Short mmCIF file of C-alpha atoms in Angstrom, two decimals:
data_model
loop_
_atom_site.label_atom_id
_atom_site.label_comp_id
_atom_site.label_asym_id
_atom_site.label_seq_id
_atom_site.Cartn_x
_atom_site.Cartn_y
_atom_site.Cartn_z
CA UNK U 240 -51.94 145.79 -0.01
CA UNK U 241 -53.81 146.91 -3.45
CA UNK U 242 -54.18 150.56 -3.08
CA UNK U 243 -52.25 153.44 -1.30
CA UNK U 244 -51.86 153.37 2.20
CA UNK U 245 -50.52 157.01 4.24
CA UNK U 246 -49.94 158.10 7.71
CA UNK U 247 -50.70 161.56 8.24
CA UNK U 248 -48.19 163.87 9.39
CA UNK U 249 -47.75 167.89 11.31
CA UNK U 250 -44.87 169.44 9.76
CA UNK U 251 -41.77 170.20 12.15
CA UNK U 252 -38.99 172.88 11.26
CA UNK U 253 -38.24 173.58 8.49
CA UNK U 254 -34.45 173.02 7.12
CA UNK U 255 -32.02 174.95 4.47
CA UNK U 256 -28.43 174.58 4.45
CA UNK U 257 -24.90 173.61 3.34
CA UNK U 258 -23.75 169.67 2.66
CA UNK U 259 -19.98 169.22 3.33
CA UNK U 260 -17.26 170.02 0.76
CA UNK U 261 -15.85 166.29 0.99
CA UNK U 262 -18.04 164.36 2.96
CA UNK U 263 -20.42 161.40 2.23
CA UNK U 264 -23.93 162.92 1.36
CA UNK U 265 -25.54 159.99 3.03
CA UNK U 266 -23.87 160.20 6.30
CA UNK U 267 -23.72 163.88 6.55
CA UNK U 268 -27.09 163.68 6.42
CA UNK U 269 -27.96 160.72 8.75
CA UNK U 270 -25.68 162.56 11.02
CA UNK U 271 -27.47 165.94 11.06
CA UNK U 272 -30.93 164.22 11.54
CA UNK U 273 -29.15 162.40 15.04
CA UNK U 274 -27.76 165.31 15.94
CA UNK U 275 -30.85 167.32 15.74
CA UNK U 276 -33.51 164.36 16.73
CA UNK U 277 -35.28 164.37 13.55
CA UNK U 278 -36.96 160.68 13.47
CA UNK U 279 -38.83 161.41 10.14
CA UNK U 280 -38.48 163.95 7.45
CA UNK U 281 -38.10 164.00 3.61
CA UNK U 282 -35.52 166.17 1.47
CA UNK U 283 -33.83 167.10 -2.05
CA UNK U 284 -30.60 168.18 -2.55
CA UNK U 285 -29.20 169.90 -5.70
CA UNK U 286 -25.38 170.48 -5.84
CA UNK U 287 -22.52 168.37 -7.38
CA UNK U 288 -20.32 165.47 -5.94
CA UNK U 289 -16.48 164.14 -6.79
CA UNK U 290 -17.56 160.67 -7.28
CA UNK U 291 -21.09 158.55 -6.84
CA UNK U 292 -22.22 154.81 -6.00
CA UNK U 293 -25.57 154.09 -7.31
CA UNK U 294 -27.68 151.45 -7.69
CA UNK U 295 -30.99 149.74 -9.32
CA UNK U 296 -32.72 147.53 -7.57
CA UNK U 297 -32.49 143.23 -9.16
CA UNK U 298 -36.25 142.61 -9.10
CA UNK U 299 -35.67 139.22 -9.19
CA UNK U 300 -32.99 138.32 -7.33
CA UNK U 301 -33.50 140.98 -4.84
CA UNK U 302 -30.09 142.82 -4.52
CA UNK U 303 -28.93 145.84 -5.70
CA UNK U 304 -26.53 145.87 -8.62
CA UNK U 305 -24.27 149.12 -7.69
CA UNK U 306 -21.81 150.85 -9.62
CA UNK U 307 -19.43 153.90 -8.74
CA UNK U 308 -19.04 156.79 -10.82
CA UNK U 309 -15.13 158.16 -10.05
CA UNK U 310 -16.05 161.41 -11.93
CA UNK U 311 -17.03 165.04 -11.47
CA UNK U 312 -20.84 165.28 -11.80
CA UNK U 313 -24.01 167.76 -10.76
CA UNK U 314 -26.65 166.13 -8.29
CA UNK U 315 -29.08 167.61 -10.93
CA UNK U 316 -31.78 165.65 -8.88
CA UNK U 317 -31.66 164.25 -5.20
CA UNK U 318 -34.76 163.50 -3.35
CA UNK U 319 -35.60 161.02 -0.39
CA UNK U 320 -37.21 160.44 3.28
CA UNK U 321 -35.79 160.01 6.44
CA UNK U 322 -37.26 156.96 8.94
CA UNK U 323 -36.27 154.78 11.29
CA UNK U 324 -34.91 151.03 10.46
CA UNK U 325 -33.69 149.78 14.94
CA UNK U 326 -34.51 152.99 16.39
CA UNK U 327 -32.31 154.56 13.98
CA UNK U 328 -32.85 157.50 11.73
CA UNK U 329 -31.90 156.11 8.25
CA UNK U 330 -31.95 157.52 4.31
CA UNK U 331 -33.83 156.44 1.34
CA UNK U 332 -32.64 158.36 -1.78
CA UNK U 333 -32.77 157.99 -5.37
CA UNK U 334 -30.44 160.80 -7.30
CA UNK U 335 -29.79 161.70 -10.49
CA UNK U 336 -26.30 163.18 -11.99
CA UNK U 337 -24.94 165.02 -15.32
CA UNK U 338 -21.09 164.48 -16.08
CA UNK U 339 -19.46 167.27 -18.27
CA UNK U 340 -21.10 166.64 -21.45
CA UNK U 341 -24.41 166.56 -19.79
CA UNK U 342 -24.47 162.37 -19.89
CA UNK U 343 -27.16 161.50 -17.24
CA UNK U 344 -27.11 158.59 -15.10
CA UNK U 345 -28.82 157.85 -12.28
CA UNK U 346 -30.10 155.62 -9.29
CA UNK U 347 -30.61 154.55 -5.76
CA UNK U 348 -28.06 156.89 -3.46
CA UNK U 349 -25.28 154.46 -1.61
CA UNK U 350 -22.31 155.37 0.21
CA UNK U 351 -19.74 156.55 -0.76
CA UNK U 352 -21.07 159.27 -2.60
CA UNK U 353 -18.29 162.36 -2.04
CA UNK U 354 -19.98 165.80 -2.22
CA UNK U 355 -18.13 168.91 -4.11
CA UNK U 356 -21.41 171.04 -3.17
CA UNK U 357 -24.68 170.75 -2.28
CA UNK U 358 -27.60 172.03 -0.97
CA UNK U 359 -30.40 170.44 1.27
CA UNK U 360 -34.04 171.34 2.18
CA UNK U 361 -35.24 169.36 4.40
CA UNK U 362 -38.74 168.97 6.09
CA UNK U 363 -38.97 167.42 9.45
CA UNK U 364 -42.34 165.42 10.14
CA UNK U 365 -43.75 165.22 13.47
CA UNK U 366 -46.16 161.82 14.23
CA UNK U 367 -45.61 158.31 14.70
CA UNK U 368 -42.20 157.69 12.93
CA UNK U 369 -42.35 155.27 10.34
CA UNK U 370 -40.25 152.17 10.91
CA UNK U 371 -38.76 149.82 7.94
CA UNK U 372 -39.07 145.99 8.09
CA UNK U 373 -38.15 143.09 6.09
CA UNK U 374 -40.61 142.74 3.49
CA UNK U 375 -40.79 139.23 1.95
CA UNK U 376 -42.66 140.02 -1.24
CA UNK U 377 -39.98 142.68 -2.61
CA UNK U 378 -36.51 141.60 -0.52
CA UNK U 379 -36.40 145.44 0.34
CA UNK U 380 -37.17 147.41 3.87
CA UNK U 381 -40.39 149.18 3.69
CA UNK U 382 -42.11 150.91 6.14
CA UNK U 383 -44.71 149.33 8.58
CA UNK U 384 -48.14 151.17 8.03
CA UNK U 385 -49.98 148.72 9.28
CA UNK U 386 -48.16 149.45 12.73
CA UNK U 387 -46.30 152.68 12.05
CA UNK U 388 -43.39 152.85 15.11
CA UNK U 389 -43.38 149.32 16.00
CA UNK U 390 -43.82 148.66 19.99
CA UNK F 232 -17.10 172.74 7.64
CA UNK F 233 -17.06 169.63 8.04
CA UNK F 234 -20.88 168.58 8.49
CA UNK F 235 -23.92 169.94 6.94
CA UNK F 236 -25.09 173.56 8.32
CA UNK F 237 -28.64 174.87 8.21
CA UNK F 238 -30.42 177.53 8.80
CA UNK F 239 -34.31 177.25 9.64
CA UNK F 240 -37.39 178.89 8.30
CA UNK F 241 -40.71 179.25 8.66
CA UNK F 242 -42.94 178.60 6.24
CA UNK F 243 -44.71 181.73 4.28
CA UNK F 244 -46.96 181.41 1.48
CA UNK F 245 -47.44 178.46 -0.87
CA UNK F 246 -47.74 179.18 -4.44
CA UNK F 247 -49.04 177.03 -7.64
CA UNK F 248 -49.48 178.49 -10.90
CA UNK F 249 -48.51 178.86 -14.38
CA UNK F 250 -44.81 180.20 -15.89
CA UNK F 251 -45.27 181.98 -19.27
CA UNK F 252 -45.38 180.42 -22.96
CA UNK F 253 -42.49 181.90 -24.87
CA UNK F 254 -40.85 183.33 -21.97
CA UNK F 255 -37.63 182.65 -19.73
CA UNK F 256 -37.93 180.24 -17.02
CA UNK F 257 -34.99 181.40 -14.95
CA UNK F 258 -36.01 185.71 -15.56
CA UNK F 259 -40.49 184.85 -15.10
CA UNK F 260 -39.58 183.29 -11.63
CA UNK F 261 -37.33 185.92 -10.23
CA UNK F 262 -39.28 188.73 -11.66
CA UNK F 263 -42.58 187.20 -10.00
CA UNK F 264 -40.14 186.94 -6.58
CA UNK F 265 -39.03 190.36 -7.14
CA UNK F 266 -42.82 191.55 -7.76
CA UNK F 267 -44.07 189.23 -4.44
CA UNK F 268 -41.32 190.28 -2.49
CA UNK F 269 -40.24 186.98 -2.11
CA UNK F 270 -36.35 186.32 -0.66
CA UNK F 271 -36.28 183.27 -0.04
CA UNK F 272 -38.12 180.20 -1.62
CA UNK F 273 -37.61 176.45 -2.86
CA UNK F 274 -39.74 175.61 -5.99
CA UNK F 275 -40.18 172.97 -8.26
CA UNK F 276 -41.37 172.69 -11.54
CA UNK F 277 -42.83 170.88 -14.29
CA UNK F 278 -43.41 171.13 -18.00
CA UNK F 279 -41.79 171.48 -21.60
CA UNK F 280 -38.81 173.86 -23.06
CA UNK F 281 -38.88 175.02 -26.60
CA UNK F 282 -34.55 175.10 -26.24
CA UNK F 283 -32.67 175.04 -22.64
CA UNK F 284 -29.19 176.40 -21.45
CA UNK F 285 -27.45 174.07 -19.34
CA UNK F 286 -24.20 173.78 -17.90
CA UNK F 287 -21.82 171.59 -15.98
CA UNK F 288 -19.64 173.16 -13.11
CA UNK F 289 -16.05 171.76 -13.96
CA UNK F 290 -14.73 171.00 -10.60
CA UNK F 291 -11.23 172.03 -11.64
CA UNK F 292 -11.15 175.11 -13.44
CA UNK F 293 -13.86 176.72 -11.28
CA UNK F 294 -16.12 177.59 -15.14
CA UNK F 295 -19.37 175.91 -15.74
CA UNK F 296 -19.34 174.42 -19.15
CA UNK F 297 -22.32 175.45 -21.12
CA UNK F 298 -24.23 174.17 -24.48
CA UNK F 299 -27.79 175.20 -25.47
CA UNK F 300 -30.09 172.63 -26.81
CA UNK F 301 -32.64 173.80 -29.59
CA UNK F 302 -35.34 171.48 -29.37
CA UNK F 303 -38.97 170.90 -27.98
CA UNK F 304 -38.44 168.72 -24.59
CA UNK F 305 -40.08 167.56 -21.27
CA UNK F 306 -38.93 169.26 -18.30
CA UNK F 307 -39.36 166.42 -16.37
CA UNK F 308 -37.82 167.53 -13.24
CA UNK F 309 -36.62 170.95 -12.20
CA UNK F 310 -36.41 172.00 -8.57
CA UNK F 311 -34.62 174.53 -6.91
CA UNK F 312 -34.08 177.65 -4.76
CA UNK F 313 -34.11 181.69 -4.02
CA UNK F 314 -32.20 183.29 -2.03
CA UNK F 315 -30.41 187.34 -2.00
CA UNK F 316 -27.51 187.86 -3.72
CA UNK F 317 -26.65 191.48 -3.28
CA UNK F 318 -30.05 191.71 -1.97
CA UNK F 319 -31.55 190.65 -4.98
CA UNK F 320 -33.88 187.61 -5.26
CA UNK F 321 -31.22 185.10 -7.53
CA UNK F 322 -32.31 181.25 -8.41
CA UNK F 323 -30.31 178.20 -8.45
CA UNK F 324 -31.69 175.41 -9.98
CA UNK F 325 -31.24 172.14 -11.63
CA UNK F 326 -33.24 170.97 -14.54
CA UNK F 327 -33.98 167.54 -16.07
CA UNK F 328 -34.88 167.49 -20.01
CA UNK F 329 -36.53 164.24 -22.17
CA UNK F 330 -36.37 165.07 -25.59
CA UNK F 331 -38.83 163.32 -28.27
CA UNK F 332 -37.09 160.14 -28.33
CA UNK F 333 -37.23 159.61 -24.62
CA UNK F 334 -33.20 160.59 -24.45
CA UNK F 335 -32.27 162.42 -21.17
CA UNK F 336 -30.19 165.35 -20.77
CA UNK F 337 -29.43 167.93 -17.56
CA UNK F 338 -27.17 170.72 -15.41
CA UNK F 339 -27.10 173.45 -13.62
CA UNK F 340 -30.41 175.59 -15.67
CA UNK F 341 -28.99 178.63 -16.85
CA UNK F 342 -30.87 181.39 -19.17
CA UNK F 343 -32.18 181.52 -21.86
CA UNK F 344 -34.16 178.23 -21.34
CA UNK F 345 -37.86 179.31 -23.12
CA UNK F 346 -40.85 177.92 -21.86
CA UNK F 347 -43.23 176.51 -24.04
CA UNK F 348 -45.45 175.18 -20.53
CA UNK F 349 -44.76 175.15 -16.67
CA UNK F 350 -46.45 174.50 -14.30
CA UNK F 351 -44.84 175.75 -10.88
CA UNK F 352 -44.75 174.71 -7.03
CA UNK F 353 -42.33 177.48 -5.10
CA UNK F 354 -43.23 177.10 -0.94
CA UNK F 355 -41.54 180.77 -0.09
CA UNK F 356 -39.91 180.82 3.74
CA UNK F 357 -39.71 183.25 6.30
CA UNK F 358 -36.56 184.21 8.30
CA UNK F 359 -33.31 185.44 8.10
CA UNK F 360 -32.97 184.94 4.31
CA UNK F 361 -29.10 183.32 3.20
CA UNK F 362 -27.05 185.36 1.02
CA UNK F 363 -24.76 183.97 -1.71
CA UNK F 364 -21.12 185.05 -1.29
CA UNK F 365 -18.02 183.57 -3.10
CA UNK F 366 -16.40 180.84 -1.95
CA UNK F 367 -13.06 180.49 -2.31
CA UNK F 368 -12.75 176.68 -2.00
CA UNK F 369 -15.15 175.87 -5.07
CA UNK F 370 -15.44 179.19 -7.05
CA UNK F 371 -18.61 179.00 -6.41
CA UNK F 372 -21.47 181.56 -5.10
CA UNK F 373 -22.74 179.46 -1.46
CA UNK F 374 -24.58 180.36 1.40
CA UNK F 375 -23.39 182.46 4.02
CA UNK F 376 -24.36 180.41 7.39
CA UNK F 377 -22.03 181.29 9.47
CA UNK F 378 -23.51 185.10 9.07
CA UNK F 379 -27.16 184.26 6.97
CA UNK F 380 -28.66 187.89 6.22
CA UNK F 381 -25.55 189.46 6.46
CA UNK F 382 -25.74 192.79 8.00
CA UNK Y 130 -50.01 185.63 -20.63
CA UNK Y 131 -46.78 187.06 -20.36
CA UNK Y 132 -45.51 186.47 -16.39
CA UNK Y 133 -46.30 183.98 -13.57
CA UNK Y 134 -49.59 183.58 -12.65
CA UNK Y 135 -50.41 181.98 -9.58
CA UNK Y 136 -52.94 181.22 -6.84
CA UNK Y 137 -52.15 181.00 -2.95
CA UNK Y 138 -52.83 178.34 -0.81
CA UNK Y 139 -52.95 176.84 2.68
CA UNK Y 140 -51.12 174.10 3.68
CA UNK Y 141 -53.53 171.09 3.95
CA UNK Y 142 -52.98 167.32 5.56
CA UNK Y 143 -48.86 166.01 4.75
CA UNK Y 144 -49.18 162.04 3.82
CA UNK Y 145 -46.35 159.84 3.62
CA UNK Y 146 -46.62 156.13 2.13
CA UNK Y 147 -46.51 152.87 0.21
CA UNK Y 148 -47.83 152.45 -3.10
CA UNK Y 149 -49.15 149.33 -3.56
CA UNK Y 150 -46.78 146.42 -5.51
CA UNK Y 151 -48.35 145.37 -8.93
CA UNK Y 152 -50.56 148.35 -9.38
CA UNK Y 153 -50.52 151.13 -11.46
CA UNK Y 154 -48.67 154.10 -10.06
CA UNK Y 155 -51.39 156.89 -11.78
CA UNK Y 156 -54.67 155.23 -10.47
CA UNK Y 157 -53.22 154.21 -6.91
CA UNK Y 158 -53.05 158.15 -6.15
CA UNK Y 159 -55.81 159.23 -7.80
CA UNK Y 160 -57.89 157.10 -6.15
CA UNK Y 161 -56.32 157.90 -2.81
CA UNK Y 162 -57.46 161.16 -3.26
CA UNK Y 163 -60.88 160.49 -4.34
CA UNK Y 164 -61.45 158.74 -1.10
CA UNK Y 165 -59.62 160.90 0.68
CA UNK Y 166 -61.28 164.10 -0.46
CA UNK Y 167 -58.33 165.73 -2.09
CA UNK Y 168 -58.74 167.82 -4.83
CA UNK Y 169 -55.35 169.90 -4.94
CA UNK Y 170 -52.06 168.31 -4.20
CA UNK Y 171 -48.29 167.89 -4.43
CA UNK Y 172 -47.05 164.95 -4.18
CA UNK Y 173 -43.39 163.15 -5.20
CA UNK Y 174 -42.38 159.59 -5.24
CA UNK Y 175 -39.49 157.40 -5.46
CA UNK Y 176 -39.65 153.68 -5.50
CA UNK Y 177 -39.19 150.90 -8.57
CA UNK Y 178 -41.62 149.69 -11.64
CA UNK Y 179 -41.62 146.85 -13.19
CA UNK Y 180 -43.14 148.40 -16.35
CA UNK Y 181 -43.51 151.93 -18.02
CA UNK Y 182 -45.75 154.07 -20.11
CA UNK Y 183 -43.97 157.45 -20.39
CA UNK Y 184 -44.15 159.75 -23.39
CA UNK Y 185 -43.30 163.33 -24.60
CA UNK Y 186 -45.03 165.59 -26.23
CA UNK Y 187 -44.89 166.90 -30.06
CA UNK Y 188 -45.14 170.82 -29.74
CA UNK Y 189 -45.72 171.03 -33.25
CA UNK Y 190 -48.54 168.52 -33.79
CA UNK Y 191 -50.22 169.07 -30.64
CA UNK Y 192 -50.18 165.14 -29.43
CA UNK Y 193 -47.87 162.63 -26.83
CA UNK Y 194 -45.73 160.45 -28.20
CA UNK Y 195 -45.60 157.68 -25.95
CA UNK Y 196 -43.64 154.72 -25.77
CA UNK Y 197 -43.68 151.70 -22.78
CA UNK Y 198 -40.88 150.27 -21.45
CA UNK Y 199 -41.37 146.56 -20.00
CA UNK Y 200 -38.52 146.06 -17.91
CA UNK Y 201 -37.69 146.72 -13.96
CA UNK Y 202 -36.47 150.21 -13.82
CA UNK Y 203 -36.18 152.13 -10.33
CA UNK Y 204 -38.68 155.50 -10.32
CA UNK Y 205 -34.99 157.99 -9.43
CA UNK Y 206 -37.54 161.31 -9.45
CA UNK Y 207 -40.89 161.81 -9.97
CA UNK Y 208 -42.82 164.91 -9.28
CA UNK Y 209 -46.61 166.09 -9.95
CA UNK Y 210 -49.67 167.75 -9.06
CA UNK Y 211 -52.95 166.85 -8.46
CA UNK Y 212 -55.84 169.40 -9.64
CA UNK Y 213 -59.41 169.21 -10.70
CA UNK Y 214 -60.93 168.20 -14.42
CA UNK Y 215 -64.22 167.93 -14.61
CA UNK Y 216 -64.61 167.97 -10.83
CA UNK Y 217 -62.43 165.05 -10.68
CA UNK Y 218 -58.85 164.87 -9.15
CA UNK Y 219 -56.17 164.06 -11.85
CA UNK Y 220 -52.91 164.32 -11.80
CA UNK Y 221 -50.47 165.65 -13.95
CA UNK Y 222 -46.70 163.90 -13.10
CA UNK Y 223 -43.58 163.41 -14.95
CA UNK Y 224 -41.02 160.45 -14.36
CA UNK Y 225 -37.50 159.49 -14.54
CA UNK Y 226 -36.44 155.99 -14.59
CA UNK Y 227 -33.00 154.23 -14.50
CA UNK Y 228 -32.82 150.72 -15.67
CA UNK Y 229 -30.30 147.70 -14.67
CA UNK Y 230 -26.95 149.77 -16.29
CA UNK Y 231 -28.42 153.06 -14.94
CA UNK Y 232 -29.09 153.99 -18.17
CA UNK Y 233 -32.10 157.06 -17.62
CA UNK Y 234 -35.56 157.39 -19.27
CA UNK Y 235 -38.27 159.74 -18.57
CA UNK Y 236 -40.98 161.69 -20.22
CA UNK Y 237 -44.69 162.49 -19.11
CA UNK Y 238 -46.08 160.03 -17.20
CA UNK Y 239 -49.16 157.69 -18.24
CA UNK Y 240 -50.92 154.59 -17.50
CA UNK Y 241 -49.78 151.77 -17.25
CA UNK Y 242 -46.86 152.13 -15.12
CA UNK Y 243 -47.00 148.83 -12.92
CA UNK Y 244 -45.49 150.05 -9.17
CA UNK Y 245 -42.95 147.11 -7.71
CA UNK Y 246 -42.88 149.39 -5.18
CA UNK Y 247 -43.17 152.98 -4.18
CA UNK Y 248 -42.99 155.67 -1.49
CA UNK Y 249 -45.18 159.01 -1.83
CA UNK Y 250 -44.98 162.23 -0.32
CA UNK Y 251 -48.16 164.34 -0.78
CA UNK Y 252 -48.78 167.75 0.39
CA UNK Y 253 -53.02 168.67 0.30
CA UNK Y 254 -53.06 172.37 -1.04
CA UNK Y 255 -56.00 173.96 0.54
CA UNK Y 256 -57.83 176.68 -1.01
CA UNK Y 257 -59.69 177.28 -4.51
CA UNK Y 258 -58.63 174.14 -6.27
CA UNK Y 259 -57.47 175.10 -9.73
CA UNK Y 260 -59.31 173.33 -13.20
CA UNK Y 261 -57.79 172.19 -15.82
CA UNK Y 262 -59.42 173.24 -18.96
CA UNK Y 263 -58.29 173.12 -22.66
CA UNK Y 264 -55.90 175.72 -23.78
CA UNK Y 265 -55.88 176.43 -28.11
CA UNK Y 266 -52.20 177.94 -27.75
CA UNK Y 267 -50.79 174.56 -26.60
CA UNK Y 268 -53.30 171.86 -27.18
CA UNK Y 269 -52.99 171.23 -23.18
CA UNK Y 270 -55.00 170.99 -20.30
CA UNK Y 271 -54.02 174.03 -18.25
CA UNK Y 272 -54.96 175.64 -15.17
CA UNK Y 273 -57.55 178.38 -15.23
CA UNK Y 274 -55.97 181.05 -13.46
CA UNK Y 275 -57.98 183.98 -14.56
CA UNK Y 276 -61.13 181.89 -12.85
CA UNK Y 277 -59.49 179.15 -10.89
CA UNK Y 278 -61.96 176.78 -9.39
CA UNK Y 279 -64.29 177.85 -11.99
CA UNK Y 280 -68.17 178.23 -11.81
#
């Protein structure tokens, strides 16, 4: 693949509301888009958590290298896309955080990841869901545009 | 509440266009809601700061922890939302700064924060709009979705 | 110009997508676009480079400073807009980057940023595309919102 290659989507509802005080951002989430069918969407979230696992990406050796923060910190940037990986709806999400003296750090969004507060927009996409498969080239799951939904 | 809570809009107008040099960021968009008759928005935007206002919430005290930074930087992210408090159009919003040097700061964007260039994407949405009331479990002001609109 | 200025548009055709590996991130969406007939967009993209030209710009002297970073770093925000210079689609984007300790970059965005890999979300704005066009306050290339489109 040497250039950009899209699917085209309709847009479905339309999504503002409350993360749980408490809760896992990643499966509170997840669990909303089950819960309300949503097969493909994308999001951001701004808000603040109790403690964070993130990650970057070992180009080489194709694993993530994660590390949790056990500290107060602002989501001062959370952004991502709901798809499926076996049927299921699963997150991709890279956030950004400030601790208390305004010290950024950031990454790929794992769980756990404990919110304080935080608030989501999310836009549902209506099409062909996207799938994610193996790809050998990167080690990573990326979607399948060639054959978007699998069959 | 134990899992995340929405409410859902419809999408109004879409917006793109230019914040002020020498101006407010926080005050230029909630005048131009005010002005539009806009309640209830998300928005992102990009662009440079002549000096910010940011803050961390501490997750203890219930205070966000201020400092102002008096320096030319990026604005290289910024997104956030409108919604009524006391009927009034209010934004919350996180901001990401690069200063000259590449070095990375961010909060909660409080004013004053003056521009020195922005350029702005705010997608406004129709419906019952939230309103902020207190919350006694964070001390902080958080949607109303049991009761959005109030009445 | 002392408030907001914006122009309204329609919602146009919602993409979502790979970038391709090994490319640069700037010229992989700008040509999309170009053969796609987009000439006003949204878009925002998370992902991972395995090199970065980012840089910040000097408010005083009226020039970028840039600076590229050759190591894997994973793209944890990056928002922008496509318009119209010259009758040509460019975009304007800004980037934050977390390398292997999660230590955070970011700046302005410029070529060459070589995508490992990537996932867009672009939103076609439909409408009177807005030109960018040299402004003396700045030194930029801003929108022309008194004439957008131009003539």
């Amino acid at each position: 693949m040497d250039e950009l290659v899209c699917s085209e989507f309709k847009l479905g509802r339309r999504f503002l509301g409350c993360l749980p005080h408490g809760k896992d951002l990643i499966t509170s989430i997840e669990n909303f888009c089950t819960a309300s069918n949503i097969r493909m969407a994308t999001f951001s979230v701004v808000g603040a958590v109790s403690s964070a696992t993130i990650g970057v990406y070992d180009q080489k050796q194709h694993v993530y290298v994660t590390f949790t923060e056990n500290t107060a910190m602002e989501i001062v940037n959370c952004i991502g896309n709901v798809s499926l990986t076996d049927k299921t709806p699963v997150i991709q999400s890279h956030i950004v955080l400030a601790d208390e003296n305004g010290k950024i750090t950031g990454g790929h969004l794992f769980s756990e990841t404990v919110l304080f507060v935080g608030e989501i927009d999310l836009q549902e996409m209506i099409g062909k869901p996207l799938e994610r498969v193996y790809d050998n080239k990167t080690g990573l799951m990326l979607w399948n545009l060639e054959n978007p939904g699998g069959s």
